[in-house]
């Protein structure tokens, strides 16, 4: 007895039928071809409005679909919160639309999100949506309380500080070489002075080390301060208030004096 066949899907069933009844199926196809060649059937003439409708549908279908899809997306997201994910590592920006309920219940790690586009959208550095528990985790932008002209990206600031550190490292390497040569020169001076003092019965030159140190200081350059946010923006530096007349000493002098203190 032949076992019953098993099929995984409809494709296996079709292959089985074609293999078992290939003669019957082949005869049916040959008969259909003979009948078609003998009678030569012709399709009826279609009304004129059917081709017109087909052409109009082909011309208007794609624009109407795009406009309708855009309107549908706008209706769906008109009340959603626009969030911009600023990825400083890959230097990319992605835009997300978050439902208001999910945005109100978000979890913030670190600084708060930064408002952009006049407060209609938010910018974050980290964006992660946990679909299994329906929770949104975001991390805001540094200096989220600053103005747009004061807000600088961490990438730009790190590049400037890195360049400043490279320049300082090169200067320190050159200073190290000068100090090494100066130490050798100082040692020679001390040995020579000690030998002359022993021969002549004199005191050792006490200013040899001071003179050598002074020469090294004159050869070096004063290091510059590291770049800050105020150097990268046009905003005034609040730390310079004391230098422009708003220090504590001037504020104290502006207080009115009691005329009775000057009475004789």
mmCIF file of C-alpha atoms in Angstrom:
data_model
loop_
_atom_site.group_PDB
_atom_site.id
_atom_site.type_symbol
_atom_site.label_atom_id
_atom_site.label_comp_id
_atom_site.label_asym_id
_atom_site.label_seq_id
_atom_site.Cartn_x
_atom_site.Cartn_y
_atom_site.Cartn_z
ATOM 1 C CA UNK A 1 0.000 0.000 0.000
ATOM 2 C CA UNK A 2 1.397 3.375 -1.010
ATOM 3 C CA UNK A 3 1.653 5.794 1.929
ATOM 4 C CA UNK A 4 -0.373 9.017 1.804
ATOM 5 C CA UNK A 5 1.720 12.011 0.753
ATOM 6 C CA UNK A 6 2.394 14.891 3.130
ATOM 7 C CA UNK A 7 2.518 18.506 2.041
ATOM 8 C CA UNK A 8 4.136 21.504 3.704
ATOM 9 C CA UNK A 9 2.217 24.122 1.730
ATOM 10 C CA UNK A 10 0.054 24.615 -1.372
ATOM 11 C CA UNK A 11 3.101 24.717 -3.612
ATOM 12 C CA UNK A 12 3.924 21.122 -2.687
ATOM 13 C CA UNK A 13 0.339 20.113 -3.496
ATOM 14 C CA UNK A 14 0.513 21.769 -6.934
ATOM 15 C CA UNK A 15 3.793 20.032 -7.762
ATOM 16 C CA UNK A 16 2.297 16.705 -6.704
ATOM 17 C CA UNK A 17 -0.784 17.147 -8.938
ATOM 18 C CA UNK A 18 1.323 18.135 -11.951
ATOM 19 C CA UNK A 19 3.534 15.092 -11.473
ATOM 20 C CA UNK A 20 0.649 12.630 -11.038
ATOM 21 C CA UNK A 21 -1.671 13.953 -13.790
ATOM 22 C CA UNK A 22 0.814 15.304 -16.325
ATOM 23 C CA UNK A 23 -0.781 13.398 -19.214
ATOM 24 C CA UNK A 24 -4.272 14.680 -18.451
ATOM 25 C CA UNK A 25 -3.092 18.242 -17.992
ATOM 26 C CA UNK A 26 -1.004 18.085 -21.179
ATOM 27 C CA UNK A 27 -4.010 16.817 -23.205
ATOM 28 C CA UNK A 28 -6.204 19.604 -21.863
ATOM 29 C CA UNK A 29 -3.667 22.257 -22.864
ATOM 30 C CA UNK A 30 -3.299 20.801 -26.378
ATOM 31 C CA UNK A 31 -7.099 20.664 -26.838
ATOM 32 C CA UNK A 32 -7.471 24.260 -25.683
ATOM 33 C CA UNK A 33 -4.814 25.381 -28.168
ATOM 34 C CA UNK A 34 -6.553 23.540 -31.048
ATOM 35 C CA UNK A 35 -9.928 25.069 -30.200
ATOM 36 C CA UNK A 36 -8.415 28.550 -29.992
ATOM 37 C CA UNK A 37 -6.713 28.134 -33.394
ATOM 38 C CA UNK A 38 -9.907 26.781 -35.039
ATOM 39 C CA UNK A 39 -12.447 29.291 -33.791
ATOM 40 C CA UNK A 40 -10.064 32.309 -33.401
ATOM 41 C CA UNK A 41 -12.165 34.155 -30.830
ATOM 42 C CA UNK A 42 -11.926 37.945 -30.654
ATOM 43 C CA UNK A 43 -12.405 40.178 -27.678
ATOM 44 C CA UNK A 44 -15.409 42.494 -27.809
ATOM 45 C CA UNK A 45 -14.798 46.190 -28.387
ATOM 46 C CA UNK A 46 -14.667 48.059 -25.106
ATOM 47 C CA UNK A 47 -16.698 51.224 -24.589
ATOM 48 C CA UNK A 48 -14.747 54.464 -24.940
ATOM 49 C CA UNK A 49 -15.229 55.413 -21.312
ATOM 50 C CA UNK A 50 -13.285 52.364 -20.021
ATOM 51 C CA UNK A 51 -9.915 53.364 -21.618
ATOM 52 C CA UNK A 52 -10.540 56.961 -20.538
ATOM 53 C CA UNK A 53 -11.066 55.879 -16.932
ATOM 54 C CA UNK A 54 -7.943 53.689 -17.062
ATOM 55 C CA UNK A 55 -5.770 56.513 -18.430
ATOM 56 C CA UNK A 56 -7.173 58.994 -15.925
ATOM 57 C CA UNK A 57 -6.521 56.574 -13.091
ATOM 58 C CA UNK A 58 -2.905 56.064 -14.225
ATOM 59 C CA UNK A 59 -2.353 59.831 -14.452
ATOM 60 C CA UNK A 60 -4.018 60.832 -11.172
ATOM 61 C CA UNK A 61 -3.472 57.758 -9.020
ATOM 62 C CA UNK A 62 0.116 58.444 -7.921
ATOM 63 C CA UNK A 63 -0.315 62.187 -7.115
ATOM 64 C CA UNK A 64 -3.594 61.542 -5.302
ATOM 65 C CA UNK A 65 -2.021 58.711 -3.329
ATOM 66 C CA UNK A 66 0.950 60.842 -2.263
ATOM 67 C CA UNK A 67 -1.251 63.771 -1.249
ATOM 68 C CA UNK A 68 -3.667 61.499 0.598
ATOM 69 C CA UNK A 69 -0.845 59.706 2.427
ATOM 70 C CA UNK A 70 0.658 63.044 3.479
ATOM 71 C CA UNK A 71 -2.697 64.295 4.771
ATOM 72 C CA UNK A 72 -3.271 61.034 6.626
ATOM 73 C CA UNK A 73 0.151 61.229 8.294
ATOM 74 C CA UNK A 74 -0.471 64.844 9.257
ATOM 75 C CA UNK A 75 -3.850 64.002 10.781
ATOM 76 C CA UNK A 76 -2.265 61.158 12.716
ATOM 77 C CA UNK A 77 0.716 63.160 13.989
ATOM 78 C CA UNK A 78 -0.733 66.658 14.278
ATOM 79 C CA UNK A 79 -0.656 66.512 18.096
ATOM 80 C CA UNK A 80 2.511 64.423 18.455
ATOM 81 C CA UNK A 81 5.753 65.812 19.876
ATOM 82 C CA UNK A 82 8.636 66.293 17.430
ATOM 83 C CA UNK A 83 11.933 65.023 18.878
ATOM 84 C CA UNK A 84 15.338 65.439 17.186
ATOM 85 C CA UNK A 85 17.984 62.869 18.122
ATOM 86 C CA UNK A 86 21.387 64.568 17.747
ATOM 87 C CA UNK A 87 23.960 61.771 17.467
ATOM 88 C CA UNK A 88 27.333 63.447 18.053
ATOM 89 C CA UNK A 89 29.237 60.167 17.631
ATOM 90 C CA UNK A 90 28.058 59.516 14.067
ATOM 91 C CA UNK A 91 27.386 63.218 13.323
ATOM 92 C CA UNK A 92 23.790 62.495 12.268
ATOM 93 C CA UNK A 93 20.349 63.800 13.211
ATOM 94 C CA UNK A 94 17.168 61.725 13.283
ATOM 95 C CA UNK A 95 13.608 62.993 13.746
ATOM 96 C CA UNK A 96 10.956 61.111 15.707
ATOM 97 C CA UNK A 97 7.277 61.780 16.417
ATOM 98 C CA UNK A 98 6.266 60.773 19.928
ATOM 99 C CA UNK A 99 2.685 60.564 21.238
ATOM 100 C CA UNK A 100 1.955 63.196 23.914
ATOM 101 C CA UNK A 101 1.117 60.573 26.556
ATOM 102 C CA UNK A 102 4.419 58.764 26.011
ATOM 103 C CA UNK A 103 6.391 62.018 26.051
ATOM 104 C CA UNK A 104 4.852 63.100 29.361
ATOM 105 C CA UNK A 105 5.819 59.782 30.965
ATOM 106 C CA UNK A 106 9.371 59.701 29.548
ATOM 107 C CA UNK A 107 12.419 58.905 31.684
ATOM 108 C CA UNK A 108 15.211 61.505 31.549
ATOM 109 C CA UNK A 109 18.814 60.412 32.133
ATOM 110 C CA UNK A 110 21.070 63.407 32.741
ATOM 111 C CA UNK A 111 20.212 66.912 31.462
ATOM 112 C CA UNK A 112 16.774 67.940 30.247
ATOM 113 C CA UNK A 113 15.835 68.031 26.536
ATOM 114 C CA UNK A 114 16.634 71.282 24.748
ATOM 115 C CA UNK A 115 13.744 73.183 23.097
ATOM 116 C CA UNK A 116 14.267 74.024 19.402
ATOM 117 C CA UNK A 117 12.207 75.605 16.593
ATOM 118 C CA UNK A 118 10.669 78.125 18.930
ATOM 119 C CA UNK A 119 9.716 75.515 21.521
ATOM 120 C CA UNK A 120 7.686 73.370 19.101
ATOM 121 C CA UNK A 121 10.280 70.552 19.117
ATOM 122 C CA UNK A 122 12.947 69.083 21.392
ATOM 123 C CA UNK A 123 16.569 68.019 20.894
ATOM 124 C CA UNK A 124 18.110 65.081 22.776
ATOM 125 C CA UNK A 125 21.504 63.350 22.716
ATOM 126 C CA UNK A 126 20.209 59.860 23.504
ATOM 127 C CA UNK A 127 16.878 58.367 22.373
ATOM 128 C CA UNK A 128 15.766 54.839 23.265
ATOM 129 C CA UNK A 129 12.252 53.407 23.084
ATOM 130 C CA UNK A 130 11.669 50.142 24.967
ATOM 131 C CA UNK A 131 8.863 48.595 22.955
ATOM 132 C CA UNK A 132 8.374 45.614 25.268
ATOM 133 C CA UNK A 133 7.445 47.806 28.255
ATOM 134 C CA UNK A 134 6.298 50.885 26.318
ATOM 135 C CA UNK A 135 8.809 53.251 27.964
ATOM 136 C CA UNK A 136 10.841 56.094 26.440
ATOM 137 C CA UNK A 137 14.287 57.034 27.738
ATOM 138 C CA UNK A 138 16.012 60.230 26.619
ATOM 139 C CA UNK A 139 19.096 62.209 27.571
ATOM 140 C CA UNK A 140 19.045 65.943 27.030
ATOM 141 C CA UNK A 141 21.609 68.311 25.574
ATOM 142 C CA UNK A 142 24.365 69.980 27.557
ATOM 143 C CA UNK A 143 23.801 73.680 28.242
ATOM 144 C CA UNK A 144 20.089 73.269 27.686
ATOM 145 C CA UNK A 145 19.444 76.540 29.524
ATOM 146 C CA UNK A 146 21.623 78.673 27.212
ATOM 147 C CA UNK A 147 20.569 80.755 24.261
ATOM 148 C CA UNK A 148 20.910 79.473 20.702
ATOM 149 C CA UNK A 149 23.989 81.658 20.132
ATOM 150 C CA UNK A 150 25.668 80.235 23.252
ATOM 151 C CA UNK A 151 24.840 76.585 22.598
ATOM 152 C CA UNK A 152 27.834 74.761 21.088
ATOM 153 C CA UNK A 153 27.999 71.111 20.121
ATOM 154 C CA UNK A 154 30.261 68.859 22.158
ATOM 155 C CA UNK A 155 32.022 67.744 18.981
ATOM 156 C CA UNK A 156 33.138 71.295 18.054
ATOM 157 C CA UNK A 157 34.233 72.063 21.609
ATOM 158 C CA UNK A 158 36.179 68.818 21.946
ATOM 159 C CA UNK A 159 37.946 69.441 18.631
ATOM 160 C CA UNK A 160 39.098 72.886 19.748
ATOM 161 C CA UNK A 161 40.260 71.632 23.148
ATOM 162 C CA UNK A 162 42.031 68.679 21.514
ATOM 163 C CA UNK A 163 43.908 71.012 19.173
ATOM 164 C CA UNK A 164 44.878 73.229 22.115
ATOM 165 C CA UNK A 165 46.175 70.213 24.054
ATOM 166 C CA UNK A 166 48.246 69.057 21.061
ATOM 167 C CA UNK A 167 49.895 72.495 20.836
ATOM 168 C CA UNK A 168 50.617 72.528 24.573
ATOM 169 C CA UNK A 169 52.106 69.029 24.383
ATOM 170 C CA UNK A 170 54.480 70.126 21.619
ATOM 171 C CA UNK A 171 55.507 73.193 23.622
ATOM 172 C CA UNK A 172 56.101 71.118 26.759
ATOM 173 C CA UNK A 173 58.215 68.668 24.771
ATOM 174 C CA UNK A 174 60.378 71.559 23.547
ATOM 175 C CA UNK A 175 60.604 72.981 27.083
ATOM 176 C CA UNK A 176 61.667 69.585 28.389
ATOM 177 C CA UNK A 177 64.575 69.551 25.948
ATOM 178 C CA UNK A 178 65.620 73.067 26.963
ATOM 179 C CA UNK A 179 65.472 72.175 30.639
ATOM 180 C CA UNK A 180 67.552 69.062 30.040
ATOM 181 C CA UNK A 181 70.213 71.113 28.311
ATOM 182 C CA UNK A 182 69.964 73.752 31.030
ATOM 183 C CA UNK A 183 70.461 71.152 33.749
ATOM 184 C CA UNK A 184 73.621 69.919 32.048
ATOM 185 C CA UNK A 185 74.851 73.494 31.724
ATOM 186 C CA UNK A 186 74.094 74.160 35.379
ATOM 187 C CA UNK A 187 75.958 71.040 36.426
ATOM 188 C CA UNK A 188 79.000 72.138 34.430
ATOM 189 C CA UNK A 189 78.901 75.589 36.037
ATOM 190 C CA UNK A 190 78.689 74.122 39.526
ATOM 191 C CA UNK A 191 81.533 71.682 38.908
ATOM 192 C CA UNK A 192 83.712 74.427 37.431
ATOM 193 C CA UNK A 193 82.882 76.843 40.232
ATOM 194 C CA UNK A 194 83.561 74.178 42.855
ATOM 195 C CA UNK A 195 86.933 73.356 41.294
ATOM 196 C CA UNK A 196 87.963 77.027 41.105
ATOM 197 C CA UNK A 197 86.834 77.586 44.679
ATOM 198 C CA UNK A 198 88.899 74.666 45.929
ATOM 199 C CA UNK A 199 91.989 75.869 44.035
ATOM 200 C CA UNK A 200 91.736 79.532 45.039
ATOM 201 C CA UNK A 201 90.109 79.082 48.414
ATOM 202 C CA UNK A 202 87.012 81.045 47.387
ATOM 203 C CA UNK A 203 83.296 80.579 47.914
ATOM 204 C CA UNK A 204 81.127 78.776 45.332
ATOM 205 C CA UNK A 205 79.208 81.042 42.945
ATOM 206 C CA UNK A 206 75.807 81.261 44.604
ATOM 207 C CA UNK A 207 74.017 82.855 41.613
ATOM 208 C CA UNK A 208 74.863 80.157 39.035
ATOM 209 C CA UNK A 209 71.590 78.270 39.516
ATOM 210 C CA UNK A 210 69.578 81.502 39.583
ATOM 211 C CA UNK A 211 71.106 82.782 36.342
ATOM 212 C CA UNK A 212 70.546 79.475 34.545
ATOM 213 C CA UNK A 213 66.935 79.339 35.713
ATOM 214 C CA UNK A 214 66.378 82.906 34.524
ATOM 215 C CA UNK A 215 67.747 82.079 31.093
ATOM 216 C CA UNK A 216 65.367 79.135 30.789
ATOM 217 C CA UNK A 217 62.389 81.277 31.799
ATOM 218 C CA UNK A 218 63.274 83.890 29.154
ATOM 219 C CA UNK A 219 63.528 81.205 26.449
ATOM 220 C CA UNK A 220 60.083 79.801 27.226
ATOM 221 C CA UNK A 221 56.700 81.233 26.296
ATOM 222 C CA UNK A 222 53.716 81.895 28.504
ATOM 223 C CA UNK A 223 51.095 79.149 27.945
ATOM 224 C CA UNK A 224 47.702 80.223 26.692
ATOM 225 C CA UNK A 225 44.504 79.376 28.483
ATOM 226 C CA UNK A 226 42.364 76.502 27.231
ATOM 227 C CA UNK A 227 39.501 77.508 24.890
ATOM 228 C CA UNK A 228 36.102 77.884 26.520
ATOM 229 C CA UNK A 229 32.524 78.266 25.359
ATOM 230 C CA UNK A 230 32.858 82.072 25.592
ATOM 231 C CA UNK A 231 35.796 81.999 23.156
ATOM 232 C CA UNK A 232 33.699 80.089 20.605
ATOM 233 C CA UNK A 233 30.650 82.363 20.760
ATOM 234 C CA UNK A 234 29.922 86.072 20.474
ATOM 235 C CA UNK A 235 28.220 86.180 23.877
ATOM 236 C CA UNK A 236 29.900 88.240 26.623
ATOM 237 C CA UNK A 237 31.920 86.430 29.260
ATOM 238 C CA UNK A 238 30.220 86.800 32.670
ATOM 239 C CA UNK A 239 33.579 86.311 34.435
ATOM 240 C CA UNK A 240 34.798 89.627 32.998
ATOM 241 C CA UNK A 241 32.286 91.752 34.954
ATOM 242 C CA UNK A 242 34.839 92.657 37.597
ATOM 243 C CA UNK A 243 37.239 93.929 34.926
ATOM 244 C CA UNK A 244 34.713 96.285 33.303
ATOM 245 C CA UNK A 245 33.528 98.033 36.429
ATOM 246 C CA UNK A 246 31.078 95.631 38.072
ATOM 247 C CA UNK A 247 33.319 94.144 40.733
ATOM 248 C CA UNK A 248 32.674 94.097 44.453
ATOM 249 C CA UNK A 249 34.989 97.045 45.133
ATOM 250 C CA UNK A 250 33.153 99.376 42.758
ATOM 251 C CA UNK A 251 29.765 98.225 43.982
ATOM 252 C CA UNK A 252 30.857 98.989 47.512
ATOM 253 C CA UNK A 253 32.004 102.499 46.501
ATOM 254 C CA UNK A 254 28.676 103.230 44.815
ATOM 255 C CA UNK A 255 26.807 102.903 48.142
ATOM 256 C CA UNK A 256 25.772 106.314 49.548
ATOM 257 C CA UNK A 257 27.785 107.436 52.573
ATOM 258 C CA UNK A 258 26.266 108.779 55.740
ATOM 259 C CA UNK A 259 27.093 112.516 55.866
ATOM 260 C CA UNK A 260 27.279 112.343 59.652
ATOM 261 C CA UNK A 261 30.469 110.286 59.430
ATOM 262 C CA UNK A 262 32.352 113.271 57.941
ATOM 263 C CA UNK A 263 31.137 115.815 60.483
ATOM 264 C CA UNK A 264 33.839 117.314 62.645
#
